[in-house]
Each structure stands twice: as structure tokens, then as C-alpha cells.
């Protein structure tokens, strides 16, 4: 597998006349996160977010700029031009299978992604609308680091790990239901209250010498459904207030 990865990397480097080590790998920092958001009317099953921490965001911008310029030199028709959205520049990485080559099948849906920069992170998505919704939530402060209950739950785990998975079950329920097959959907619906009562689930692998220490934790809350409904209402209210503030600033 490693030989295949190295061969694919070398092929891209030859094709675009770039150094992936200098332009991409070198600036990657302490984590890469794959995120599945609550679905909306325009959401597709494959829509995801990938955030890559940069140890130097300026190096990340310079490296990705070089890659984009090389791609544009080879592509005759540019399908997407950089777009300004609420003071964030959204770019487009028009190359197939870029992340799957060296990050594996888990990242196969990040195909020809849109991306922008938020703080010390490069945020990629295969959906322009999903990326814009992330920008909206960040501007409004509707992020998980602002939710005390989630931060407290996450603090139960190690700060450093090889892999960590966190699930907010009520928020992911619609994905489970709509994107499952008929038989699974029936079981999910019949056990909805039980499934949603496990409000948060966390799983972590931490290397210790030659073995991995595993941590699995679930937080049970029979009122999780009501809490999620309240969160939806609060978000709708904040979105309306945010929209009114933007409209007032325009006139």
C-alpha cells in the first residue's frame, strides 16, 4: 500500500511539477478532522467537511496557491473562480482523488473540494453550500468549543491521541435515518428514543508503547430529544437575528 501511495504522489508531482512535501505535507500541524454535519434540504449524503490544522497558516496559503496555479496552467476551462463570502475567500482545488491518494478511503468524498482559511485551519468541503454554512456558524459563534456540555465531555478524553471520534447522536440521527437502507431504517425508527438517549458518544485510540489504549464513553440523557429541539430553535432565532443585522448594515 505504501508503495502505491508513493507512486501516486510521484505521479501528481510529475504531472503538476510541484513538491507535495513542500506545498502540502510540510505545513500540516497537529490534527486532521473529518466532520459530518446535520443534514439540510440541500445536503447530499456525501457532503462532508475536512479541517486541516496548519502549523503555519501563511505556509499553507503559499503552498496551496502554488498547487492551484499549477492546476490552472493545465486546465483550459476554469469551472470556478475564487469567491468572496463574508470576508472569507473560497478557492477550488480542481484535482480528482487528491486526498484519497494519501489519506485513504475515509476521505474519498472530498473530491475536487472547495476550501477556505479559518484561524489556523484550512477547511475543505465537497459542497460549496456546506462550506458557507460552516463560515456562517463560525461568525455567529455557533461552534462546539462554545458548548460547555460538549467541552466537558471531550475533557474526559486524552488531549493527544491517534484517532478520536465524537458523535452527537440527536444531531446525526437524520443522517442515520435517511441514508440507511429500508431494513435498518425500520429498526432505527422503532428504537429512536433509545438511540437518541445516548446524547454523546466518544471513542479514542491512544498509542502506549506497542499497544493501543482504547476509550469508549457514552453519555446517557433521556431528555436529549428536547435539548436538541431547543438547540434547533435557538439556532433559528440566532440566524434570523444575524440576517437582520446584516440587512441593516447594508442599508
Coordinates of N, CA and C in Angstrom, one line a residue:
X1 N 0.8 -1.2 0.0 CA 0.0 0.0 0.0 C 0.9 1.3 0.0
X2 N 1.9 1.2 0.8 CA 2.8 2.4 0.9 C 3.5 2.7 -0.5
X3 N 3.8 1.6 -1.2 CA 4.4 1.8 -2.5 C 3.4 2.4 -3.5
X4 N 2.2 2.0 -3.4 CA 1.1 2.6 -4.2 C 0.9 4.1 -3.9
X5 N 1.0 4.4 -2.6 CA 0.8 5.8 -2.2 C 2.0 6.6 -2.8
X6 N 3.2 6.1 -2.6 CA 4.4 6.9 -3.0 C 4.4 7.0 -4.6
X7 N 3.9 6.0 -5.3 CA 3.8 6.1 -6.7 C 2.8 7.1 -7.2
X8 N 1.6 7.2 -6.5 CA 0.6 8.1 -6.8 C 1.1 9.6 -6.5
X9 N 1.8 9.8 -5.4 CA 2.3 11.1 -5.1 C 3.3 11.5 -6.1
X10 N 4.2 10.6 -6.5 CA 5.2 10.9 -7.5 C 4.5 11.3 -8.9
X11 N 3.4 10.6 -9.2 CA 2.7 10.9 -10.4 C 2.1 12.3 -10.4
X12 N 1.5 12.7 -9.3 CA 1.0 14.0 -9.2 C 2.1 15.1 -9.3
X13 N 3.2 14.8 -8.6 CA 4.3 15.8 -8.6 C 4.8 15.9 -10.0
X14 N 4.9 14.8 -10.8 CA 5.4 14.9 -12.2 C 4.4 15.7 -13.0
X15 N 3.1 15.4 -12.8 CA 2.1 16.0 -13.7 C 2.0 17.5 -13.5
X16 N 2.1 17.9 -12.2 CA 1.9 19.3 -11.9 C 3.2 20.1 -11.7
X17 N 4.3 19.4 -11.7 CA 5.6 20.0 -11.4 C 5.6 20.7 -10.1
X18 N 5.2 20.0 -9.0 CA 5.2 20.5 -7.6 C 5.9 19.5 -6.7
X19 N 6.1 20.0 -5.5 CA 6.6 19.1 -4.4 C 5.5 19.1 -3.3
X20 N 4.8 17.9 -3.2 CA 3.7 17.8 -2.2 C 4.3 17.9 -0.8
X21 N 5.5 17.5 -0.6 CA 6.1 17.6 0.7 C 6.2 19.1 1.1
X22 N 6.7 20.0 0.2 CA 6.9 21.4 0.5 C 5.6 22.1 0.4
X23 N 4.7 21.8 -0.5 CA 3.5 22.6 -0.7 C 2.3 22.1 0.1
X24 N 2.4 20.9 0.6 CA 1.2 20.4 1.4 C 1.6 19.7 2.7
X25 N 2.4 18.6 2.7 CA 2.6 17.9 3.9 C 3.4 18.7 4.9
X26 N 4.3 19.6 4.5 CA 5.2 20.3 5.4 C 4.4 21.2 6.4
X27 N 3.3 21.8 6.0 CA 2.6 22.7 6.8 C 1.5 22.1 7.7
X28 N 1.2 20.8 7.5 CA 0.1 20.2 8.2 C 0.6 20.1 9.7
X29 N -0.3 20.5 10.6 CA 0.0 20.6 12.0 C -0.4 19.4 12.8
X30 N -1.2 19.7 13.9 CA -1.4 18.6 14.9 C -2.6 17.7 14.7
X31 N -3.5 18.1 13.7 CA -4.7 17.3 13.5 C -5.4 17.5 12.2
X32 N -6.1 16.4 11.8 CA -7.0 16.5 10.6 C -8.3 15.9 11.1
X33 N -9.4 16.7 10.9 CA -10.7 16.3 11.4 C -11.7 16.1 10.2
X34 N -12.4 15.0 10.2 CA -13.5 14.8 9.2 C -14.8 15.0 9.9
X35 N -15.7 15.9 9.4 CA -16.9 16.3 10.1 C -18.1 16.0 9.2
X36 N -19.1 15.4 9.8 CA -20.4 15.2 9.1 C -21.4 16.1 9.9
X37 N -22.0 17.1 9.2 CA -23.0 18.0 9.8 C -24.4 17.5 9.7
X38 N -25.3 18.1 10.5 CA -26.7 17.8 10.5 C -27.2 18.1 9.0
X39 N -27.9 17.2 8.4 CA -28.3 17.5 7.0 C -29.4 18.6 6.9
X40 N -29.3 19.3 5.8 CA -30.3 20.3 5.5 C -31.0 19.9 4.2
X41 N -31.9 20.8 3.7 CA -32.6 20.5 2.5 C -31.7 20.3 1.3
X42 N -30.6 21.0 1.2 CA -29.7 20.9 0.1 C -28.6 20.0 0.3
X43 N -28.5 19.3 1.4 CA -27.4 18.4 1.8 C -27.5 17.1 1.0
X44 N -26.4 16.6 0.5 CA -26.3 15.3 -0.1 C -25.6 14.3 0.9
X45 N -25.8 13.0 0.7 CA -25.3 12.1 1.6 C -23.7 12.2 1.7
X46 N -23.1 12.5 0.6 CA -21.6 12.5 0.6 C -21.0 13.9 1.1
X47 N -21.8 14.8 1.4 CA -21.3 16.1 1.8 C -20.6 16.1 3.2
X48 N -19.4 16.5 3.2 CA -18.6 16.4 4.4 C -17.7 17.7 4.5
X49 N -17.1 17.8 5.7 CA -16.2 18.9 5.9 C -14.9 18.2 6.4
X50 N -13.7 18.7 5.9 CA -12.4 18.3 6.4 C -11.7 19.5 6.9
X51 N -11.2 19.5 8.1 CA -10.4 20.7 8.6 C -9.0 20.1 8.8
X52 N -8.0 20.9 8.3 CA -6.6 20.5 8.5 C -5.9 21.6 9.2
X53 N -5.3 21.3 10.4 CA -4.6 22.3 11.2 C -3.3 22.6 10.5
X54 N -2.9 23.9 10.5 CA -1.7 24.3 9.9 C -0.7 24.8 10.9
X55 N 0.5 24.3 10.9 CA 1.5 24.8 11.9 C 2.0 26.2 11.5
X56 N 1.7 26.6 10.3 CA 1.9 28.0 9.8 C 0.9 28.2 8.7
X57 N -0.1 29.0 9.0 CA -1.1 29.3 8.0 C -0.6 30.0 6.8
X58 N 0.4 30.8 6.9 CA 0.9 31.5 5.8 C 1.6 30.5 4.8
X59 N 2.3 29.5 5.4 CA 2.9 28.5 4.6 C 1.8 27.7 3.9
X60 N 0.7 27.4 4.6 CA -0.4 26.7 4.0 C -1.0 27.4 2.8
X61 N -1.2 28.7 2.9 CA -1.7 29.5 1.8 C -0.7 29.6 0.7
X62 N 0.5 29.7 0.9 CA 1.5 29.8 -0.1 C 1.6 28.5 -0.9
X63 N 1.6 27.3 -0.1 CA 1.7 26.0 -0.7 C 0.5 25.7 -1.6
X64 N -0.7 26.0 -1.1 CA -2.0 25.7 -1.8 C -2.1 26.6 -3.0
X65 N -1.6 27.9 -2.9 CA -1.6 28.8 -4.0 C -0.8 28.3 -5.2
X66 N 0.4 27.7 -4.8 CA 1.3 27.1 -5.9 C 0.6 25.9 -6.5
X67 N 0.0 25.1 -5.8 CA -0.7 23.9 -6.3 C -1.9 24.4 -7.3
X68 N -2.7 25.4 -6.8 CA -3.8 25.9 -7.6 C -3.3 26.5 -8.9
X69 N -2.2 27.2 -8.9 CA -1.7 27.9 -10.1 C -1.2 26.8 -11.1
X70 N -0.6 25.7 -10.6 CA -0.1 24.7 -11.5 C -1.3 24.0 -12.1
X71 N -2.4 23.7 -11.3 CA -3.6 23.1 -11.9 C -4.2 24.0 -13.0
X72 N -4.3 25.3 -12.7 CA -4.9 26.2 -13.7 C -4.1 26.3 -14.9
X73 N -2.8 26.1 -14.8 CA -2.0 26.1 -16.0 C -2.2 25.0 -17.0
X74 N -2.8 23.9 -16.4 CA -3.0 22.7 -17.1 C -4.5 22.5 -17.6
X75 N -5.4 23.2 -16.8 CA -6.8 23.2 -17.1 C -7.2 24.3 -18.0
X76 N -7.8 24.0 -19.2 CA -8.1 25.1 -20.1 C -9.3 25.9 -19.7
X77 N -10.3 25.2 -19.2 CA -11.6 25.8 -18.8 C -11.7 25.8 -17.2
X78 N -11.7 27.0 -16.6 CA -11.8 27.2 -15.2 C -13.3 27.1 -14.8
X79 N -13.7 26.1 -14.0 CA -15.1 26.0 -13.7 C -15.5 26.9 -12.5
X80 N -14.5 27.3 -11.7 CA -14.9 28.0 -10.5 C -13.8 29.1 -10.3
X81 N -14.2 30.3 -10.1 CA -13.3 31.4 -9.8 C -13.4 31.7 -8.3
X82 N -12.3 32.1 -7.6 CA -12.3 32.4 -6.2 C -13.5 33.3 -5.9
X83 N -14.2 33.0 -4.8 CA -15.4 33.7 -4.4 C -15.2 34.3 -3.0
X84 N -15.6 35.6 -2.9 CA -15.6 36.2 -1.5 C -16.9 36.0 -0.9
X85 N -16.9 35.4 0.3 CA -18.1 35.2 1.1 C -17.9 35.7 2.5
X86 N -18.5 36.8 2.9 CA -18.4 37.4 4.2 C -16.9 37.5 4.7
X87 N -16.1 38.1 3.8 CA -14.7 38.3 4.0 C -13.8 37.1 4.1
X88 N -14.4 36.0 3.6 CA -13.6 34.7 3.5 C -13.5 34.4 2.0
X89 N -12.3 34.1 1.6 CA -12.1 33.8 0.2 C -12.2 32.3 0.0
X90 N -13.1 31.8 -0.9 CA -13.3 30.4 -1.1 C -12.6 30.0 -2.4
X91 N -11.7 29.1 -2.3 CA -11.0 28.6 -3.5 C -11.5 27.2 -3.9
X92 N -11.0 26.7 -5.0 CA -11.4 25.4 -5.6 C -10.2 24.6 -6.0
X93 N -10.1 23.4 -5.5 CA -9.0 22.5 -5.8 C -9.4 21.5 -6.8
X94 N -9.2 21.9 -8.1 CA -9.8 21.1 -9.2 C -8.8 19.9 -9.6
X95 N -8.8 18.9 -8.7 CA -8.0 17.7 -9.0 C -8.7 16.5 -8.3
X96 N -8.9 15.5 -9.1 CA -9.6 14.3 -8.6 C -8.8 13.4 -7.7
X97 N -9.4 12.9 -6.6 CA -8.8 11.9 -5.7 C -7.6 12.4 -5.0
X98 N -7.4 13.7 -4.8 CA -6.2 14.3 -4.2 C -6.0 13.7 -2.8
X99 N -7.1 13.8 -2.0 CA -6.9 13.4 -0.6 C -7.0 11.9 -0.4
X100 N -7.7 11.2 -1.2 CA -7.8 9.7 -1.1 C -6.5 9.1 -1.4
X101 N -5.6 9.7 -2.2 CA -4.4 9.1 -2.5 C -3.5 8.8 -1.3
X102 N -3.5 9.8 -0.4 CA -2.6 9.6 0.8 C -3.3 9.6 2.1
X103 N -4.6 9.8 2.1 CA -5.4 9.7 3.4 C -6.3 8.6 3.4
X104 N -6.5 7.9 2.3 CA -7.3 6.7 2.3 C -8.7 6.9 1.9
X105 N -9.5 5.7 2.0 CA -10.9 5.7 1.6 C -11.8 6.6 2.4
X106 N -11.4 6.8 3.7 CA -12.2 7.6 4.6 C -12.4 9.0 4.0
X107 N -11.5 9.5 3.2 CA -11.5 10.8 2.6 C -11.9 10.8 1.1
X108 N -12.5 9.7 0.7 CA -12.8 9.6 -0.8 C -13.8 10.6 -1.2
X109 N -14.7 11.1 -0.3 CA -15.8 12.0 -0.7 C -15.3 13.4 -0.9
X110 N -14.1 13.7 -0.4 CA -13.5 15.1 -0.6 C -12.9 15.1 -2.0
X111 N -13.8 15.3 -2.9 CA -13.4 15.2 -4.3 C -13.5 16.6 -4.9
X112 N -12.4 17.1 -5.5 CA -12.3 18.4 -6.1 C -13.0 19.4 -5.1
X113 N -12.4 19.6 -3.9 CA -13.0 20.4 -2.9 C -12.9 21.9 -3.0
X114 N -13.9 22.6 -2.4 CA -13.8 24.0 -2.1 C -13.1 24.1 -0.8
X115 N -12.4 25.3 -0.6 CA -11.8 25.4 0.7 C -11.6 26.9 1.0
X116 N -11.4 27.1 2.3 CA -11.1 28.5 2.8 C -10.2 28.4 4.1
X117 N -9.8 29.5 4.6 CA -9.0 29.5 5.8 C -9.7 30.2 7.0
X118 N -9.8 29.5 8.1 CA -10.4 30.0 9.3 C -9.4 29.8 10.5
X119 N -8.9 30.9 11.0 CA -7.8 30.9 12.0 C -6.6 30.1 11.5
X120 N -6.2 29.0 12.2 CA -5.1 28.2 11.8 C -5.5 26.9 11.1
X121 N -6.6 27.0 10.5 CA -7.1 25.8 9.8 C -7.5 26.0 8.4
X122 N -7.2 25.0 7.6 CA -7.7 25.0 6.2 C -9.0 24.2 6.2
X123 N -10.1 24.7 5.8 CA -11.4 24.0 5.8 C -11.8 23.6 4.4
X124 N -11.9 22.3 4.2 CA -12.3 21.8 2.8 C -13.7 21.2 2.9
X125 N -14.3 21.3 1.7 CA -15.6 20.6 1.6 C -15.9 20.3 0.2
X126 N -16.6 19.2 -0.1 CA -17.0 18.9 -1.5 C -18.3 19.6 -1.8
X127 N -18.8 20.4 -0.9 CA -20.1 21.2 -1.1 C -19.8 22.7 -0.8
X128 N -20.1 23.5 -1.8 CA -19.9 25.0 -1.6 C -20.9 25.5 -0.5
X129 N -22.1 25.0 -0.5 CA -23.1 25.5 0.4 C -22.8 25.0 1.8
X130 N -22.2 23.8 2.0 CA -21.8 23.3 3.3 C -20.7 24.1 3.8
X131 N -19.7 24.5 3.0 CA -18.6 25.3 3.4 C -19.1 26.7 3.9
X132 N -20.1 27.2 3.1 CA -20.6 28.5 3.5 C -21.3 28.5 4.9
X133 N -22.0 27.3 5.1 CA -22.7 27.2 6.4 C -21.7 27.1 7.6
X134 N -20.5 26.5 7.3 CA -19.5 26.5 8.4 C -19.0 27.9 8.7
X135 N -18.8 28.7 7.6 CA -18.4 30.1 7.8 C -19.5 30.9 8.6
X136 N -20.7 30.7 8.2 CA -21.8 31.3 8.9 C -21.8 31.0 10.4
X137 N -21.7 29.7 10.7 CA -21.7 29.3 12.1 C -20.5 29.8 12.9
X138 N -19.3 29.8 12.2 CA -18.1 30.4 12.9 C -18.3 31.8 13.2
X139 N -18.8 32.6 12.3 CA -19.0 34.0 12.5 C -20.0 34.3 13.7
X140 N -21.0 33.4 13.8 CA -22.1 33.6 14.8 C -21.6 33.0 16.2
X141 N -20.5 32.3 16.1 CA -20.0 31.6 17.4 C -20.8 30.3 17.7
X142 N -21.4 29.7 16.7 CA -22.2 28.5 16.9 C -21.3 27.3 16.6
X143 N -20.2 27.2 17.4 CA -19.3 26.1 17.2 C -19.2 25.3 18.5
X144 N -18.7 24.1 18.4 CA -18.7 23.2 19.6 C -17.8 23.7 20.7
X145 N -16.8 24.4 20.4 CA -16.0 24.9 21.6 C -16.7 25.9 22.4
X146 N -17.9 26.4 22.0 CA -18.7 27.3 22.7 C -19.8 26.6 23.5
X147 N -19.9 25.2 23.3 CA -20.9 24.5 24.0 C -20.3 23.8 25.2
X148 N -20.6 24.2 26.4 CA -20.0 23.8 27.6 C -20.1 22.3 27.8
X149 N -21.3 21.7 27.6 CA -21.6 20.3 27.8 C -20.7 19.5 26.9
X150 N -20.4 19.9 25.7 CA -19.6 19.1 24.8 C -18.1 19.2 25.2
X151 N -17.7 20.4 25.6 CA -16.3 20.6 26.0 C -16.0 19.8 27.3
X152 N -17.0 19.7 28.2 CA -16.8 18.9 29.4 C -16.7 17.4 29.1
X153 N -17.5 17.0 28.1 CA -17.5 15.6 27.7 C -16.1 15.3 27.0
X154 N -15.7 16.2 26.1 CA -14.4 16.0 25.4 C -13.2 16.0 26.4
X155 N -13.4 16.7 27.5 CA -12.3 16.8 28.5 C -12.1 15.5 29.3
X156 N -13.0 14.6 29.1 CA -12.9 13.2 29.7 C -11.9 12.4 29.0
X157 N -11.5 12.8 27.8 CA -10.6 12.0 27.0 C -9.2 12.7 27.0
X158 N -8.2 11.9 26.5 CA -6.9 12.4 26.4 C -6.8 13.6 25.5
X159 N -5.9 14.5 25.8 CA -5.7 15.7 24.9 C -5.0 15.3 23.6
X160 N -4.2 14.2 23.6 CA -3.5 13.7 22.5 C -3.9 12.3 22.2
X161 N -4.1 12.0 20.9 CA -4.5 10.6 20.6 C -4.2 10.4 19.1
X162 N -4.2 9.1 18.7 CA -4.0 8.8 17.3 C -5.3 9.0 16.5
X163 N -6.4 8.5 17.1 CA -7.7 8.7 16.5 C -8.8 9.0 17.5
X164 N -9.6 10.0 17.3 CA -10.7 10.3 18.2 C -12.0 10.5 17.4
X165 N -13.1 9.9 17.8 CA -14.4 10.0 17.2 C -15.4 10.5 18.2
X166 N -16.1 11.6 17.9 CA -17.1 12.2 18.7 C -18.4 12.2 18.0
X167 N -19.5 11.7 18.5 CA -20.8 11.7 17.9 C -21.8 12.4 18.8
X168 N -22.5 13.4 18.3 CA -23.7 14.0 19.0 C -24.9 13.3 18.4
X169 N -25.4 12.3 19.0 CA -26.4 11.4 18.4 C -27.7 12.1 17.9
X170 N -28.3 13.0 18.7 CA -29.5 13.7 18.2 C -29.3 14.4 16.9
X171 N -28.1 15.1 16.8 CA -27.7 15.9 15.6 C -27.4 15.0 14.4
X172 N -27.0 13.7 14.6 CA -26.7 12.9 13.5 C -27.8 11.9 13.1
X173 N -28.9 11.9 13.9 CA -30.0 11.0 13.7 C -30.6 11.0 12.3
X174 N -30.8 12.2 11.8 CA -31.3 12.3 10.5 C -30.5 11.7 9.4
X175 N -29.1 11.8 9.6 CA -28.2 11.1 8.7 C -28.4 9.6 8.8
X176 N -28.5 9.1 10.0 CA -28.6 7.7 10.2 C -29.9 7.2 9.6
X177 N -31.0 8.0 9.7 CA -32.3 7.5 9.2 C -32.4 7.6 7.7
X178 N -32.1 8.8 7.2 CA -32.4 9.0 5.7 C -31.4 8.3 4.8
X179 N -30.2 8.0 5.3 CA -29.1 7.4 4.5 C -28.9 5.9 4.8
X180 N -29.8 5.3 5.5 CA -29.7 3.9 5.7 C -30.7 3.1 4.8
X181 N -30.5 1.8 4.7 CA -31.4 1.0 3.9 C -32.7 0.8 4.6
X182 N -33.7 0.2 3.8 CA -35.0 0.1 4.4 C -35.1 -0.7 5.7
X183 N -34.4 -1.8 5.7 CA -34.4 -2.6 6.9 C -33.9 -1.9 8.1
X184 N -32.7 -1.3 8.0 CA -32.1 -0.5 9.1 C -32.9 0.7 9.5
X185 N -33.5 1.3 8.5 CA -34.3 2.5 8.8 C -35.5 2.1 9.7
X186 N -36.1 1.0 9.4 CA -37.2 0.5 10.3 C -36.7 0.3 11.7
X187 N -35.6 -0.3 11.9 CA -35.0 -0.5 13.2 C -34.7 0.8 13.9
X188 N -34.1 1.7 13.1 CA -33.7 3.0 13.7 C -34.9 3.8 14.2
X189 N -36.0 3.7 13.4 CA -37.2 4.4 13.8 C -37.9 3.8 15.0
X190 N -37.9 2.5 15.1 CA -38.5 1.8 16.2 C -37.7 2.1 17.5
X191 N -36.4 2.3 17.4 CA -35.6 2.5 18.6 C -35.1 3.9 18.7
X192 N -35.9 4.8 18.1 CA -35.4 6.2 18.1 C -35.2 6.8 19.4
X193 N -36.1 6.6 20.4 CA -35.9 7.2 21.7 C -34.7 6.6 22.4
X194 N -34.5 5.3 22.3 CA -33.4 4.7 22.9 C -32.1 5.2 22.3
X195 N -32.0 5.3 21.0 CA -30.8 5.7 20.3 C -30.4 7.1 20.7
X196 N -31.5 8.0 20.7 CA -31.2 9.4 21.0 C -30.9 9.7 22.4
X197 N -31.3 8.8 23.3 CA -31.0 9.0 24.7 C -29.5 8.9 25.0
X198 N -28.7 8.3 24.1 CA -27.3 8.4 24.3 C -26.8 9.6 23.6
X199 N -26.8 10.7 24.3 CA -26.7 12.0 23.7 C -25.3 12.3 23.1
X200 N -24.3 11.7 23.7 CA -22.9 11.9 23.2 C -22.2 10.6 23.3
X201 N -21.4 10.3 22.2 CA -20.6 9.1 22.2 C -19.2 9.4 21.8
X202 N -18.2 9.0 22.5 CA -16.8 9.2 22.2 C -16.0 8.0 22.2
X203 N -15.1 7.9 21.2 CA -14.2 6.8 21.1 C -12.8 7.3 20.8
X204 N -11.8 6.7 21.4 CA -10.4 7.2 21.2 C -9.4 6.1 21.3
X205 N -8.4 6.2 20.4 CA -7.2 5.3 20.4 C -6.0 6.1 20.8
X206 N -5.3 5.6 21.8 CA -4.1 6.3 22.2 C -2.9 5.3 22.3
X207 N -1.9 5.5 21.5 CA -0.8 4.6 21.5 C 0.0 4.7 22.8
X208 N 0.3 3.5 23.3 CA 1.2 3.4 24.5 C 2.2 2.2 24.3
X209 N 3.4 2.6 23.9 CA 4.4 1.6 23.5 C 3.9 0.9 22.3
X210 N 3.8 -0.4 22.4 CA 3.4 -1.3 21.2 C 2.0 -1.6 21.2
X211 N 1.2 -1.0 22.1 CA -0.3 -1.3 22.1 C -1.1 0.0 22.0
X212 N -2.4 -0.1 21.8 CA -3.3 1.0 21.8 C -4.2 0.9 23.0
X213 N -4.3 2.0 23.7 CA -5.3 2.1 24.8 C -6.6 2.6 24.2
X214 N -7.7 1.9 24.4 CA -8.9 2.3 23.8 C -9.9 2.9 24.9
X215 N -10.6 4.0 24.5 CA -11.5 4.6 25.5 C -12.8 4.7 24.7
X216 N -13.9 4.2 25.3 CA -15.2 4.3 24.8 C -16.2 4.9 25.9
X217 N -16.8 6.0 25.6 CA -17.7 6.6 26.6 C -19.0 7.1 26.0
X218 N -20.1 6.8 26.6 CA -21.4 7.3 26.1 C -22.1 8.0 27.3
X219 N -22.7 9.2 26.9 CA -23.4 10.0 27.9 C -24.9 9.7 27.7
X220 N -25.6 9.2 28.7 CA -27.0 8.9 28.6 C -27.8 10.1 29.1
X221 N -28.8 10.5 28.4 CA -29.6 11.7 28.7 C -31.0 11.4 28.1
X222 N -32.0 11.0 28.9 CA -33.4 10.8 28.4 C -34.0 12.0 27.8
X223 N -33.5 13.2 28.2 CA -34.1 14.5 27.7 C -33.3 15.0 26.5
X224 N -32.5 14.2 25.9 CA -31.7 14.7 24.8 C -32.5 15.2 23.6
X225 N -33.7 14.5 23.3 CA -34.5 15.0 22.2 C -35.0 16.4 22.4
X226 N -35.5 16.7 23.7 CA -35.9 18.0 24.0 C -34.8 19.0 23.9
X227 N -33.6 18.6 24.4 CA -32.5 19.5 24.3 C -32.1 19.9 22.9
X228 N -32.2 18.9 22.0 CA -31.9 19.1 20.6 C -32.9 20.0 20.0
X229 N -34.2 19.8 20.3 CA -35.2 20.7 19.8 C -35.0 22.2 20.2
X230 N -34.6 22.3 21.5 CA -34.3 23.7 22.0 C -33.1 24.3 21.2
X231 N -32.1 23.5 21.0 CA -30.9 23.9 20.2 C -31.3 24.4 18.8
X232 N -32.2 23.6 18.2 CA -32.7 24.0 16.8 C -33.4 25.4 16.8
X233 N -34.2 25.5 17.9 CA -35.0 26.8 18.0 C -34.0 28.0 18.2
X234 N -33.1 27.8 19.1 CA -32.1 28.8 19.4 C -31.3 29.2 18.2
X235 N -30.9 28.2 17.4 CA -30.1 28.4 16.2 C -31.0 29.2 15.1
X236 N -32.3 28.8 15.0 CA -33.1 29.6 14.0 C -33.3 31.0 14.5
X237 N -33.4 31.2 15.8 CA -33.6 32.6 16.3 C -32.3 33.4 16.0
X238 N -31.1 32.8 16.3 CA -29.8 33.5 16.1 C -29.6 33.7 14.6
X239 N -30.0 32.8 13.8 CA -29.9 33.0 12.3 C -30.7 34.2 11.8
X240 N -31.9 34.3 12.4 CA -32.8 35.4 12.0 C -32.3 36.7 12.4
X241 N -31.7 36.8 13.7 CA -31.1 38.0 14.2 C -29.9 38.4 13.4
X242 N -29.1 37.4 13.1 CA -27.9 37.6 12.3 C -28.2 38.2 10.9
X243 N -29.3 37.6 10.3 CA -29.7 38.1 9.0 C -30.2 39.5 9.1
X244 N -30.9 39.8 10.1 CA -31.5 41.2 10.3 C -30.3 42.2 10.5
X245 N -29.3 41.8 11.2 CA -28.1 42.7 11.5 C -27.4 43.0 10.1
X246 N -27.2 41.9 9.3 CA -26.5 42.1 8.0 C -27.4 43.0 7.1
X247 N -28.7 42.8 7.1 CA -29.5 43.6 6.2 C -29.5 45.0 6.7
X248 N -29.5 45.3 8.0 CA -29.5 46.7 8.5 C -28.2 47.3 8.1
X249 N -27.1 46.6 8.1 CA -25.8 47.2 7.8 C -25.6 47.5 6.4
X250 N -26.5 46.9 5.5 CA -26.4 47.1 4.1 C -27.2 48.4 3.7
X251 N -28.1 48.8 4.5 CA -28.9 50.0 4.1 C -28.7 51.2 5.0

